[in-house]
Amino acid sequence: MSNYLLKNGRILDPAQNLDQRGDVRIRGGRVAEIAPSLTPETGERVIDCSDCWIAPGLVDIHVHLREPGQSHKETLQTGGEAAVAGGFTSICCMPNTDPPLDSPTLVREIVARAERESPCAVYVVAALTQGMRGEVPCDYPALKQAGAIACSDDAFPVQSAEVMRRAMLGCAAYGLPVVTHCEDKTLSEGASMHAGVVSAQLGLKGAPSSAETVQIARNALLAHETGCHLHIQHLSTAVGVELVRFFKAQGVRITAEVSPHHLLLTEAACAAFDTDAKMNPPLRSEADRAALAQGVLRSVIDCIATDHAPHAPFEKAQPFPAAPFGVVGLETALGCVLLWNSQLPQPLEPLRIVHLLSTAPARVMGLPAGTLAVGTPADVVVIDPNLRWTVMPVGEANSMLPSSPRILSHRTEERESESPQRGRGVGGEGITVIELRSKSKNTPFKGWELLGKARYTFVKGVLVHQAD
Ligand code: DOR
Ligand code: ZN
């Protein structure tokens, strides 16, 4: 195993409230030393980290890896490769596979296979109900013993309050967080986007915000009664943020995540029937987007998670109402978050950004990650926060347009005109064009110029990604 000396970076560890210039030594797979200046030792590879951040590896608690059953979209290996390219060293995979991860045998198999096949750590979120049918709770102690770290019926939210209550009681008894995609299907049936101005213009059936908020309220009330830890996935509505704030204030054990796409995009991204902007929950109004941003700034929202949801081109090529929901996000998350942050009137400090993408999600799910503490396994990412790069899904170079000016918020458009660097599109002078490694390329950010990239990613001290 090689040893490394990361020299002269901005060391950011939210877990230790550390923000200082200096060096990090990785020896024997662990963080060995952190100091303002360390002398290279024999045999050590020295990496110059000037102008870069040295941070704990990013943690994504919401990823769809598609195995078993849909390996044409993604695999444990390709999803892991996309993760480390995006700076993530730990990810949580969702159970809506084929078959769903509702049995200890399947959970054990994914844990064991991921250990061999994925370059990053993979934690399994098992199903909440058998077959994810929302009828019969799973065997939680058995799932936990098999290695599950939480339970969720993501994508198939439990409709019956009574079943959800029983599931929460079961999970609470075994210390498993209940992770919920909040959607009342009676309100969203047949919808393919947000119910708003754009859906009306396009003549598409939309899901109202209440489809989300009704279930957030229900789940939070049930969590209050059962004492379980409720984690709300991909918040998308302004009222949802208010509900999370309210229930936190009541002492309910509730945490929430937001996705980079909900922070940056609105329903307008669907205006040209771009199925790569179709996801569930849908992109909503500018008021919702702004409220989500406030939710992050005011710490109502705990962390950022991608909901990396790969789909094959032939699936996304269908007409908008028929195309599957979901967008890939592992490789664009960091660049999106730093771009979003750069657009804020008062951008967040780098330490807070790292908190949102690493330490906080690790804490939400209770994962052994999100810190550079000396002696811990060296899950480390070196980030170039200033690198501007253009997202190129492989094979789409000719069909790409620099779409960002049309779908960014007004504030960004103003900056577009201020900055001649922006929106020049693929291959413009001085712009780094990067192809996605994920097996699927369904990103609404194709052709976008993002800000910031993982230069080096280490998992347990092994260099698993190096940006060329
Ligand atoms: O956009 C989504 N994609 N939302 C979901 O609920 C499911 C996910 C998927 O698995 O593709
Ligand atoms: Zn999901």
Short mmCIF file of C-alpha atoms and ligand atoms in Angstrom, two decimals:
data_model
loop_
_atom_site.label_atom_id
_atom_site.label_comp_id
_atom_site.label_asym_id
_atom_site.label_seq_id
_atom_site.Cartn_x
_atom_site.Cartn_y
_atom_site.Cartn_z
CA MET A 1 0.00 0.00 0.00
CA SER A 2 1.38 3.41 -1.01
CA ASN A 3 1.79 6.29 1.41
CA TYR A 4 0.99 9.86 0.45
CA LEU A 5 1.82 13.36 1.59
CA LEU A 6 -0.81 15.90 0.56
CA LYS A 7 1.07 19.18 0.64
CA ASN A 8 -0.01 22.71 1.13
CA GLY A 9 -3.78 22.45 0.83
CA ARG A 10 -6.65 24.10 2.64
CA ILE A 11 -7.52 21.39 5.15
CA LEU A 12 -11.24 21.35 5.92
CA ASP A 13 -12.64 19.01 8.53
CA PRO A 14 -16.05 20.06 9.85
CA ALA A 15 -15.95 17.22 12.39
CA GLN A 16 -12.99 18.94 14.11
CA ASN A 17 -13.97 22.47 13.10
CA LEU A 18 -10.67 22.57 11.28
CA ASP A 19 -9.93 25.06 8.51
CA GLN A 20 -6.22 25.55 8.10
CA ARG A 21 -3.46 25.47 5.52
CA GLY A 22 -1.11 22.58 5.70
CA ASP A 23 -0.22 18.99 4.96
CA VAL A 24 -1.96 15.68 5.48
CA ARG A 25 -0.04 12.43 5.67
CA ILE A 26 -1.73 9.19 4.64
CA ARG A 27 0.15 6.15 5.88
CA GLY A 28 -0.95 2.53 6.06
CA GLY A 29 -4.41 3.48 4.82
CA ARG A 30 -5.05 5.94 7.62
CA VAL A 31 -4.81 9.65 8.23
CA ALA A 32 -1.47 9.65 10.02
CA GLU A 33 -0.63 13.29 10.61
CA ILE A 34 -1.96 16.79 10.00
CA ALA A 35 0.35 19.77 10.46
CA PRO A 36 1.17 23.14 8.89
CA SER A 37 4.25 21.56 7.29
CA LEU A 38 5.40 17.95 7.15
CA THR A 39 8.69 16.64 5.73
CA PRO A 40 8.33 13.99 3.03
CA GLU A 41 9.39 10.52 4.11
CA THR A 42 11.16 7.96 1.95
CA GLY A 43 8.85 6.18 -0.47
CA GLU A 44 6.01 8.62 0.05
CA ARG A 45 4.24 10.10 -2.97
CA VAL A 46 3.99 13.85 -2.55
CA ILE A 47 0.93 15.55 -4.06
CA ASP A 48 0.87 19.29 -4.42
CA CYS A 49 -2.49 20.54 -3.16
CA SER A 50 -1.91 24.28 -3.53
CA ASP A 51 -5.18 26.00 -4.44
CA CYS A 52 -7.05 22.87 -3.42
CA TRP A 53 -9.13 21.75 -0.47
CA ILE A 54 -8.25 18.60 1.42
CA ALA A 55 -11.47 17.26 2.88
CA PRO A 56 -13.02 14.09 4.21
CA GLY A 57 -14.39 12.02 1.34
CA LEU A 58 -17.89 13.07 0.35
CA VAL A 59 -20.83 10.98 1.49
CA ASP A 60 -23.94 10.43 -0.61
CA ILE A 61 -26.78 8.87 1.35
CA HIS A 62 -29.13 8.58 -1.64
CA VAL A 63 -27.89 6.55 -4.62
CA HIS A 64 -29.57 4.04 -6.93
CA LEU A 65 -27.05 1.40 -8.00
CA ARG A 66 -29.57 -0.78 -9.90
CA GLU A 67 -28.22 -4.15 -8.84
CA PRO A 68 -29.66 -6.69 -8.87
CA GLY A 69 -31.78 -6.63 -11.97
CA GLN A 70 -31.05 -3.44 -13.91
CA SER A 71 -27.36 -3.57 -14.57
CA HIS A 72 -27.87 -1.99 -17.99
CA LYS A 73 -28.41 1.29 -16.09
CA GLU A 74 -25.67 1.03 -13.46
CA THR A 75 -23.75 -1.56 -11.45
CA LEU A 76 -22.05 -1.64 -8.09
CA GLN A 77 -18.81 -1.13 -9.95
CA THR A 78 -19.80 1.65 -12.38
CA GLY A 79 -21.80 3.45 -9.70
CA GLY A 80 -18.80 3.23 -7.39
CA GLU A 81 -16.53 4.54 -10.13
CA ALA A 82 -18.87 7.47 -10.76
CA ALA A 83 -18.93 8.11 -7.01
CA VAL A 84 -15.18 8.34 -6.56
CA ALA A 85 -14.88 10.47 -9.71
CA GLY A 86 -17.30 12.84 -8.02
CA GLY A 87 -15.31 12.85 -4.78
CA PHE A 88 -17.57 10.47 -2.85
CA THR A 89 -16.01 7.77 -0.71
CA SER A 90 -19.17 6.43 0.95
CA ILE A 91 -22.57 5.96 -0.61
CA CYS A 92 -25.88 4.48 0.49
CA CYS A 93 -27.71 2.41 -2.11
CA MET A 94 -31.48 2.28 -2.36
CA PRO A 95 -33.56 -0.91 -2.32
CA ASN A 96 -35.77 -0.34 -5.40
CA THR A 97 -33.89 -2.92 -7.41
CA ASP A 98 -35.29 -5.97 -9.15
CA PRO A 99 -35.98 -7.82 -6.90
CA PRO A 100 -36.12 -5.21 -4.14
CA LEU A 101 -33.64 -5.47 -1.25
CA ASP A 102 -36.18 -6.72 1.25
CA SER A 103 -34.47 -9.86 2.55
CA PRO A 104 -31.35 -10.47 4.63
CA THR A 105 -29.97 -12.71 1.87
CA LEU A 106 -30.13 -9.94 -0.72
CA VAL A 107 -28.74 -7.35 1.68
CA ARG A 108 -25.86 -9.66 2.59
CA GLU A 109 -25.16 -10.31 -1.08
CA ILE A 110 -25.00 -6.62 -1.98
CA VAL A 111 -22.79 -5.83 1.03
CA ALA A 112 -20.39 -8.63 0.05
CA ARG A 113 -20.39 -7.87 -3.67
CA ALA A 114 -19.92 -4.13 -3.14
CA GLU A 115 -16.91 -4.86 -0.97
CA ARG A 116 -15.30 -6.61 -3.96
CA GLU A 117 -16.67 -4.60 -6.87
CA SER A 118 -17.06 -0.98 -5.80
CA PRO A 119 -14.09 1.32 -5.29
CA CYS A 120 -15.94 3.16 -2.50
CA ALA A 121 -17.78 2.07 0.62
CA VAL A 122 -21.37 1.06 -0.09
CA TYR A 123 -23.98 0.97 2.68
CA VAL A 124 -27.28 -0.74 2.04
CA VAL A 125 -30.64 0.85 2.72
CA ALA A 126 -33.06 -2.08 2.82
CA ALA A 127 -36.74 -2.03 1.95
CA LEU A 128 -39.25 -0.85 4.54
CA THR A 129 -42.00 -3.23 3.45
CA GLN A 130 -41.95 -6.62 1.79
CA GLY A 131 -41.59 -6.28 -1.97
CA MET A 132 -41.82 -2.50 -1.40
CA ARG A 133 -45.55 -3.02 -1.76
CA GLY A 134 -46.43 -0.93 1.28
CA GLU A 135 -48.39 -3.71 2.94
CA VAL A 136 -46.25 -5.81 5.27
CA PRO A 137 -43.28 -4.48 7.24
CA CYS A 138 -39.96 -6.27 6.72
CA ASP A 139 -38.02 -8.29 9.28
CA TYR A 140 -35.98 -5.38 10.64
CA PRO A 141 -33.68 -7.18 13.08
CA ALA A 142 -32.73 -9.66 10.35
CA LEU A 143 -32.09 -6.87 7.84
CA LYS A 144 -30.00 -5.00 10.37
CA GLN A 145 -28.00 -8.11 11.18
CA ALA A 146 -27.38 -8.61 7.46
CA GLY A 147 -25.84 -5.14 7.28
CA ALA A 148 -28.68 -2.75 6.42
CA ILE A 149 -28.11 0.72 7.90
CA ALA A 150 -31.64 2.09 7.33
CA CYS A 151 -34.94 1.20 5.68
CA SER A 152 -36.85 2.91 2.90
CA ASP A 153 -39.50 2.31 0.27
CA ASP A 154 -37.99 5.12 -1.83
CA ALA A 155 -39.85 5.47 -5.13
CA PHE A 156 -42.75 3.44 -3.76
CA PRO A 157 -43.76 5.44 -0.69
CA VAL A 158 -45.95 3.64 1.81
CA GLN A 159 -49.48 4.92 1.29
CA SER A 160 -51.12 3.43 4.36
CA ALA A 161 -50.52 5.44 7.52
CA GLU A 162 -51.21 2.33 9.58
CA VAL A 163 -48.51 0.31 7.80
CA MET A 164 -46.08 3.21 8.10
CA ARG A 165 -46.77 3.45 11.82
CA ARG A 166 -45.99 -0.23 12.31
CA ALA A 167 -42.88 0.03 10.15
CA MET A 168 -41.67 2.98 12.21
CA LEU A 169 -42.26 1.15 15.48
CA GLY A 170 -40.26 -1.79 14.14
CA CYS A 171 -37.38 0.33 12.87
CA ALA A 172 -37.29 2.41 16.06
CA ALA A 173 -36.93 -0.76 18.11
CA TYR A 174 -33.80 -1.70 16.19
CA GLY A 175 -32.29 1.77 15.75
CA LEU A 176 -32.85 1.88 11.99
CA PRO A 177 -33.64 5.27 10.46
CA VAL A 178 -36.82 5.34 8.36
CA VAL A 179 -35.92 7.05 5.11
CA THR A 180 -38.86 8.39 3.16
CA HIS A 181 -39.64 9.69 -0.29
CA CYS A 182 -42.78 11.62 0.65
CA GLU A 183 -45.51 11.34 -1.93
CA ASP A 184 -49.24 10.82 -1.59
CA LYS A 185 -49.99 8.88 -4.75
CA THR A 186 -53.65 9.84 -4.73
CA LEU A 187 -52.47 13.38 -5.45
CA SER A 188 -49.73 12.58 -7.94
CA GLU A 189 -51.08 9.61 -9.92
CA GLY A 190 -50.27 9.98 -13.61
CA ALA A 191 -48.19 13.13 -13.13
CA SER A 192 -44.89 13.53 -14.93
CA MET A 193 -43.82 16.93 -13.59
CA HIS A 194 -44.75 19.65 -11.09
CA ALA A 195 -48.29 21.00 -11.33
CA GLY A 196 -47.66 24.63 -12.21
CA VAL A 197 -47.30 27.10 -15.02
CA VAL A 198 -45.03 24.93 -17.14
CA SER A 199 -47.18 21.80 -16.89
CA ALA A 200 -50.17 23.91 -17.91
CA GLN A 201 -48.26 25.27 -20.92
CA LEU A 202 -47.09 21.82 -21.96
CA GLY A 203 -50.40 20.13 -21.35
CA LEU A 204 -48.80 17.59 -19.01
CA LYS A 205 -50.35 16.25 -15.85
CA GLY A 206 -48.57 17.68 -12.82
CA ALA A 207 -48.11 16.63 -9.20
CA PRO A 208 -49.08 19.39 -6.76
CA SER A 209 -46.76 20.34 -3.92
CA SER A 210 -49.31 18.85 -1.53
CA ALA A 211 -48.42 15.38 -2.84
CA GLU A 212 -45.16 15.86 -0.97
CA THR A 213 -46.24 17.96 1.98
CA VAL A 214 -49.20 15.81 3.00
CA GLN A 215 -46.84 12.86 3.46
CA ILE A 216 -44.10 14.86 5.17
CA ALA A 217 -46.67 15.96 7.75
CA ARG A 218 -48.09 12.46 8.13
CA ASN A 219 -44.69 10.83 8.47
CA ALA A 220 -43.48 13.44 10.94
CA LEU A 221 -46.60 12.99 13.08
CA LEU A 222 -46.06 9.25 13.05
CA ALA A 223 -42.37 9.67 13.87
CA HIS A 224 -43.37 11.86 16.81
CA GLU A 225 -45.62 9.14 18.10
CA THR A 226 -43.29 6.20 17.46
CA GLY A 227 -39.97 7.84 18.33
CA CYS A 228 -38.25 6.66 15.16
CA HIS A 229 -35.61 8.66 13.35
CA LEU A 230 -37.35 9.93 10.22
CA HIS A 231 -35.18 11.07 7.35
CA ILE A 232 -36.93 12.98 4.57
CA GLN A 233 -35.41 12.43 1.15
CA HIS A 234 -35.05 15.06 -1.55
CA LEU A 235 -37.20 17.87 -0.19
CA SER A 236 -38.68 19.80 -3.10
CA THR A 237 -41.26 22.24 -1.71
CA ALA A 238 -41.23 25.49 0.27
CA VAL A 239 -43.97 24.20 2.57
CA GLY A 240 -41.97 21.00 3.07
CA VAL A 241 -39.08 23.07 4.43
CA GLU A 242 -41.48 24.82 6.82
CA LEU A 243 -42.85 21.49 7.99
CA VAL A 244 -39.38 20.13 8.70
CA ARG A 245 -38.57 23.28 10.63
CA PHE A 246 -41.82 22.99 12.62
CA PHE A 247 -41.39 19.35 13.52
CA LYS A 248 -37.72 19.83 14.46
CA ALA A 249 -38.85 22.55 16.84
CA GLN A 250 -41.31 20.07 18.39
CA GLY A 251 -38.42 17.74 19.15
CA VAL A 252 -39.27 15.14 16.50
CA ARG A 253 -36.22 13.14 15.35
CA ILE A 254 -36.43 14.38 11.79
CA THR A 255 -33.62 15.07 9.32
CA ALA A 256 -33.85 16.15 5.69
CA GLU A 257 -31.80 16.25 2.52
CA VAL A 258 -32.02 18.28 -0.66
CA SER A 259 -30.57 17.39 -4.05
CA PRO A 260 -28.24 19.61 -6.08
CA HIS A 261 -30.79 19.64 -8.93
CA HIS A 262 -33.55 20.99 -6.70
CA LEU A 263 -31.20 23.75 -5.53
CA LEU A 264 -30.27 24.81 -9.06
CA LEU A 265 -33.22 24.06 -11.33
CA THR A 266 -36.92 24.79 -11.60
CA GLU A 267 -39.85 23.40 -13.56
CA ALA A 268 -38.60 25.57 -16.44
CA ALA A 269 -36.00 22.89 -17.16
CA CYS A 270 -38.85 20.68 -18.46
CA ALA A 271 -40.13 23.33 -20.87
CA ALA A 272 -38.58 21.69 -23.92
CA PHE A 273 -39.80 18.24 -22.87
CA ASP A 274 -36.27 17.33 -21.79
CA THR A 275 -36.76 13.94 -20.15
CA ASP A 276 -33.37 14.35 -18.47
CA ALA A 277 -35.07 16.99 -16.33
CA LYS A 278 -37.81 14.55 -15.32
CA MET A 279 -37.42 13.26 -11.79
CA ASN A 280 -39.52 12.52 -8.75
CA PRO A 281 -40.13 14.65 -6.77
CA PRO A 282 -40.24 17.03 -9.71
CA LEU A 283 -38.44 20.32 -10.18
CA ARG A 284 -40.83 22.91 -8.85
CA SER A 285 -41.29 26.67 -8.89
CA GLU A 286 -38.65 29.34 -8.39
CA ALA A 287 -40.25 30.11 -5.00
CA ASP A 288 -39.76 26.48 -3.98
CA ARG A 289 -36.16 26.48 -5.21
CA ALA A 290 -35.41 29.65 -3.28
CA ALA A 291 -37.02 28.24 -0.12
CA LEU A 292 -34.88 25.10 -0.39
CA ALA A 293 -31.79 27.30 -0.61
CA GLN A 294 -32.93 29.15 2.52
CA GLY A 295 -33.54 25.80 4.17
CA VAL A 296 -29.89 24.93 3.61
CA LEU A 297 -28.62 28.34 4.70
CA ARG A 298 -30.67 28.20 7.91
CA SER A 299 -29.75 24.59 8.67
CA VAL A 300 -33.33 23.35 8.47
CA ILE A 301 -32.08 21.00 5.78
CA ASP A 302 -29.31 18.83 7.18
CA CYS A 303 -27.42 17.70 4.14
CA ILE A 304 -27.17 17.35 0.38
CA ALA A 305 -27.76 14.01 -1.36
CA THR A 306 -27.88 13.33 -5.08
CA ASP A 307 -30.68 10.79 -5.66
CA HIS A 308 -28.36 9.46 -8.38
CA ALA A 309 -30.95 7.65 -10.51
CA PRO A 310 -29.44 6.25 -13.71
CA HIS A 311 -31.62 5.33 -16.69
CA ALA A 312 -30.60 4.10 -20.14
CA PRO A 313 -30.86 6.37 -23.21
CA PHE A 314 -33.58 4.24 -24.81
CA GLU A 315 -35.69 4.62 -21.67
CA LYS A 316 -35.23 8.38 -21.49
CA ALA A 317 -35.85 8.69 -25.26
CA GLN A 318 -39.55 7.97 -24.76
CA PRO A 319 -42.14 10.75 -24.79
CA PHE A 320 -42.06 12.83 -21.59
CA PRO A 321 -45.01 11.17 -19.83
CA ALA A 322 -43.64 7.67 -20.49
CA ALA A 323 -39.97 8.27 -19.67
CA PRO A 324 -38.77 7.10 -16.25
CA PHE A 325 -38.14 9.54 -13.41
CA GLY A 326 -34.57 10.20 -12.39
CA VAL A 327 -31.26 11.92 -13.07
CA VAL A 328 -27.65 10.92 -12.46
CA GLY A 329 -25.86 13.09 -9.93
CA LEU A 330 -22.73 11.55 -8.43
CA GLU A 331 -20.29 13.25 -10.78
CA THR A 332 -22.01 16.61 -11.03
CA ALA A 333 -23.00 17.10 -7.35
CA LEU A 334 -19.89 18.90 -6.18
CA GLY A 335 -19.71 21.12 -9.28
CA CYS A 336 -23.40 21.96 -8.95
CA VAL A 337 -23.20 22.77 -5.26
CA LEU A 338 -20.17 25.02 -5.70
CA LEU A 339 -21.83 26.71 -8.68
CA TRP A 340 -25.00 27.24 -6.64
CA ASN A 341 -22.94 28.56 -3.75
CA SER A 342 -21.07 30.97 -5.98
CA GLN A 343 -24.41 32.47 -7.00
CA LEU A 344 -25.51 33.22 -3.44
CA PRO A 345 -25.34 36.85 -2.29
CA GLN A 346 -23.34 35.55 0.69
CA PRO A 347 -21.73 32.26 -0.26
CA LEU A 348 -21.24 29.63 2.41
CA GLU A 349 -17.77 29.04 3.80
CA PRO A 350 -15.93 26.04 2.31
CA LEU A 351 -16.11 24.30 5.71
CA ARG A 352 -19.89 24.43 5.57
CA ILE A 353 -19.96 23.07 2.03
CA VAL A 354 -17.86 20.12 3.13
CA HIS A 355 -20.16 19.68 6.12
CA LEU A 356 -23.23 19.50 3.85
CA LEU A 357 -21.63 16.96 1.52
CA SER A 358 -19.65 14.84 3.96
CA THR A 359 -19.84 15.22 7.73
CA ALA A 360 -23.57 15.94 7.96
CA PRO A 361 -24.80 13.09 5.73
CA ALA A 362 -22.44 10.69 7.54
CA ARG A 363 -23.97 11.76 10.85
CA VAL A 364 -27.53 11.54 9.56
CA MET A 365 -27.00 7.88 8.67
CA GLY A 366 -24.55 7.13 11.48
CA LEU A 367 -21.75 6.18 9.10
CA PRO A 368 -18.08 5.97 10.09
CA ALA A 369 -17.09 8.74 7.67
CA GLY A 370 -17.00 12.50 7.30
CA THR A 371 -13.83 13.28 9.25
CA LEU A 372 -10.08 13.59 8.78
CA ALA A 373 -9.39 12.70 12.40
CA VAL A 374 -5.90 11.26 12.82
CA GLY A 375 -6.05 7.49 13.07
CA THR A 376 -9.26 7.08 11.04
CA PRO A 377 -9.27 5.27 7.67
CA ALA A 378 -8.11 7.76 5.05
CA ASP A 379 -11.26 8.55 3.07
CA VAL A 380 -10.01 11.80 1.64
CA VAL A 381 -10.83 14.01 -1.31
CA VAL A 382 -8.66 16.72 -2.82
CA ILE A 383 -10.95 19.28 -4.43
CA ASP A 384 -10.06 21.99 -6.90
CA PRO A 385 -12.81 24.50 -6.01
CA ASN A 386 -12.00 26.81 -8.90
CA LEU A 387 -11.95 24.40 -11.82
CA ARG A 388 -14.63 25.26 -14.35
CA TRP A 389 -15.62 22.29 -16.42
CA THR A 390 -18.30 21.36 -18.87
CA VAL A 391 -20.43 18.28 -18.40
CA MET A 392 -20.32 15.98 -21.38
CA PRO A 393 -22.27 12.77 -21.30
CA VAL A 394 -20.26 10.45 -23.59
CA GLY A 395 -21.43 10.32 -27.19
CA GLU A 396 -23.55 13.42 -26.95
CA ALA A 397 -20.99 16.00 -27.98
CA ASN A 398 -22.84 16.91 -31.17
CA SER A 399 -26.28 17.14 -29.71
CA MET A 400 -25.27 19.31 -26.80
CA LEU A 401 -26.24 22.90 -26.44
CA PRO A 402 -25.04 25.19 -23.70
CA SER A 403 -28.41 25.03 -22.02
CA SER A 404 -27.59 26.64 -18.70
CA PRO A 405 -28.47 30.24 -19.60
CA ARG A 406 -32.03 29.23 -20.40
CA ILE A 407 -32.78 27.33 -17.25
CA LEU A 408 -30.80 29.04 -14.55
CA SER A 409 -32.56 31.56 -12.35
CA HIS A 410 -32.69 35.25 -13.23
CA ARG A 411 -29.85 36.04 -10.92
CA THR A 412 -27.61 33.70 -12.85
CA GLU A 413 -28.62 35.14 -16.17
CA GLU A 414 -27.51 38.50 -14.90
CA ARG A 415 -24.19 37.02 -14.01
CA GLU A 416 -24.05 35.37 -17.43
CA SER A 417 -24.04 38.77 -19.01
CA GLU A 418 -21.52 40.00 -16.46
CA SER A 419 -19.17 37.14 -17.14
CA PRO A 420 -18.08 36.49 -20.72
CA GLN A 421 -16.56 33.18 -19.50
CA ARG A 422 -19.93 31.57 -19.02
CA GLY A 423 -22.17 29.69 -21.35
CA ARG A 424 -19.59 29.22 -24.05
CA GLY A 425 -20.45 25.57 -24.23
CA VAL A 426 -18.51 22.55 -25.20
CA GLY A 427 -14.81 22.84 -25.86
CA GLY A 428 -14.65 26.60 -25.46
CA GLU A 429 -11.22 28.02 -24.91
CA GLY A 430 -10.02 27.47 -21.36
CA ILE A 431 -12.89 25.16 -20.46
CA THR A 432 -12.27 21.61 -19.33
CA VAL A 433 -14.75 19.18 -20.83
CA ILE A 434 -15.35 16.08 -18.76
CA GLU A 435 -17.19 12.94 -19.79
CA LEU A 436 -19.34 11.17 -17.26
CA ARG A 437 -18.27 7.69 -16.18
CA SER A 438 -21.58 6.51 -14.88
CA LYS A 439 -23.14 3.87 -17.10
CA SER A 440 -26.06 6.24 -17.66
CA LYS A 441 -25.87 9.81 -18.87
CA ASN A 442 -29.29 11.20 -17.96
CA THR A 443 -28.26 14.56 -16.59
CA PRO A 444 -30.11 17.86 -16.93
CA PHE A 445 -26.71 19.55 -16.67
CA LYS A 446 -25.40 18.44 -20.06
CA GLY A 447 -23.41 21.26 -21.58
CA TRP A 448 -23.37 23.18 -18.31
CA GLU A 449 -20.25 24.77 -17.02
CA LEU A 450 -19.92 23.67 -13.40
CA LEU A 451 -17.52 24.88 -10.72
CA GLY A 452 -15.18 22.61 -8.77
CA LYS A 453 -14.02 19.04 -9.20
CA ALA A 454 -12.48 16.21 -7.22
CA ARG A 455 -8.81 15.98 -8.24
CA TYR A 456 -7.85 12.98 -6.10
CA THR A 457 -10.05 10.58 -4.17
CA PHE A 458 -8.68 8.14 -1.59
CA VAL A 459 -10.69 5.32 -0.07
CA LYS A 460 -9.05 3.80 3.02
CA GLY A 461 -5.79 5.31 1.84
CA VAL A 462 -5.97 3.86 -1.67
CA LEU A 463 -5.90 6.37 -4.53
CA VAL A 464 -9.05 5.37 -6.43
CA HIS A 465 -9.52 8.46 -8.59
CA GLN A 466 -7.17 10.94 -10.12
CA ALA A 467 -8.48 13.62 -12.49
CA ASP A 468 -6.36 13.90 -15.59
O1 DOR B 1 -36.44 10.46 -9.78
C1 DOR B 1 -36.55 9.40 -9.19
N1 DOR B 1 -35.84 8.32 -9.58
N2 DOR B 1 -37.40 9.31 -8.18
C2 DOR B 1 -37.68 8.15 -7.61
O2 DOR B 1 -38.51 8.12 -6.72
C3 DOR B 1 -37.06 6.90 -8.08
C4 DOR B 1 -35.80 7.16 -8.77
C5 DOR B 1 -35.35 5.96 -9.55
O3 DOR B 1 -35.17 4.89 -8.95
O4 DOR B 1 -35.13 6.08 -10.75
ZN ZN B 2 -34.26 7.93 -4.85
#
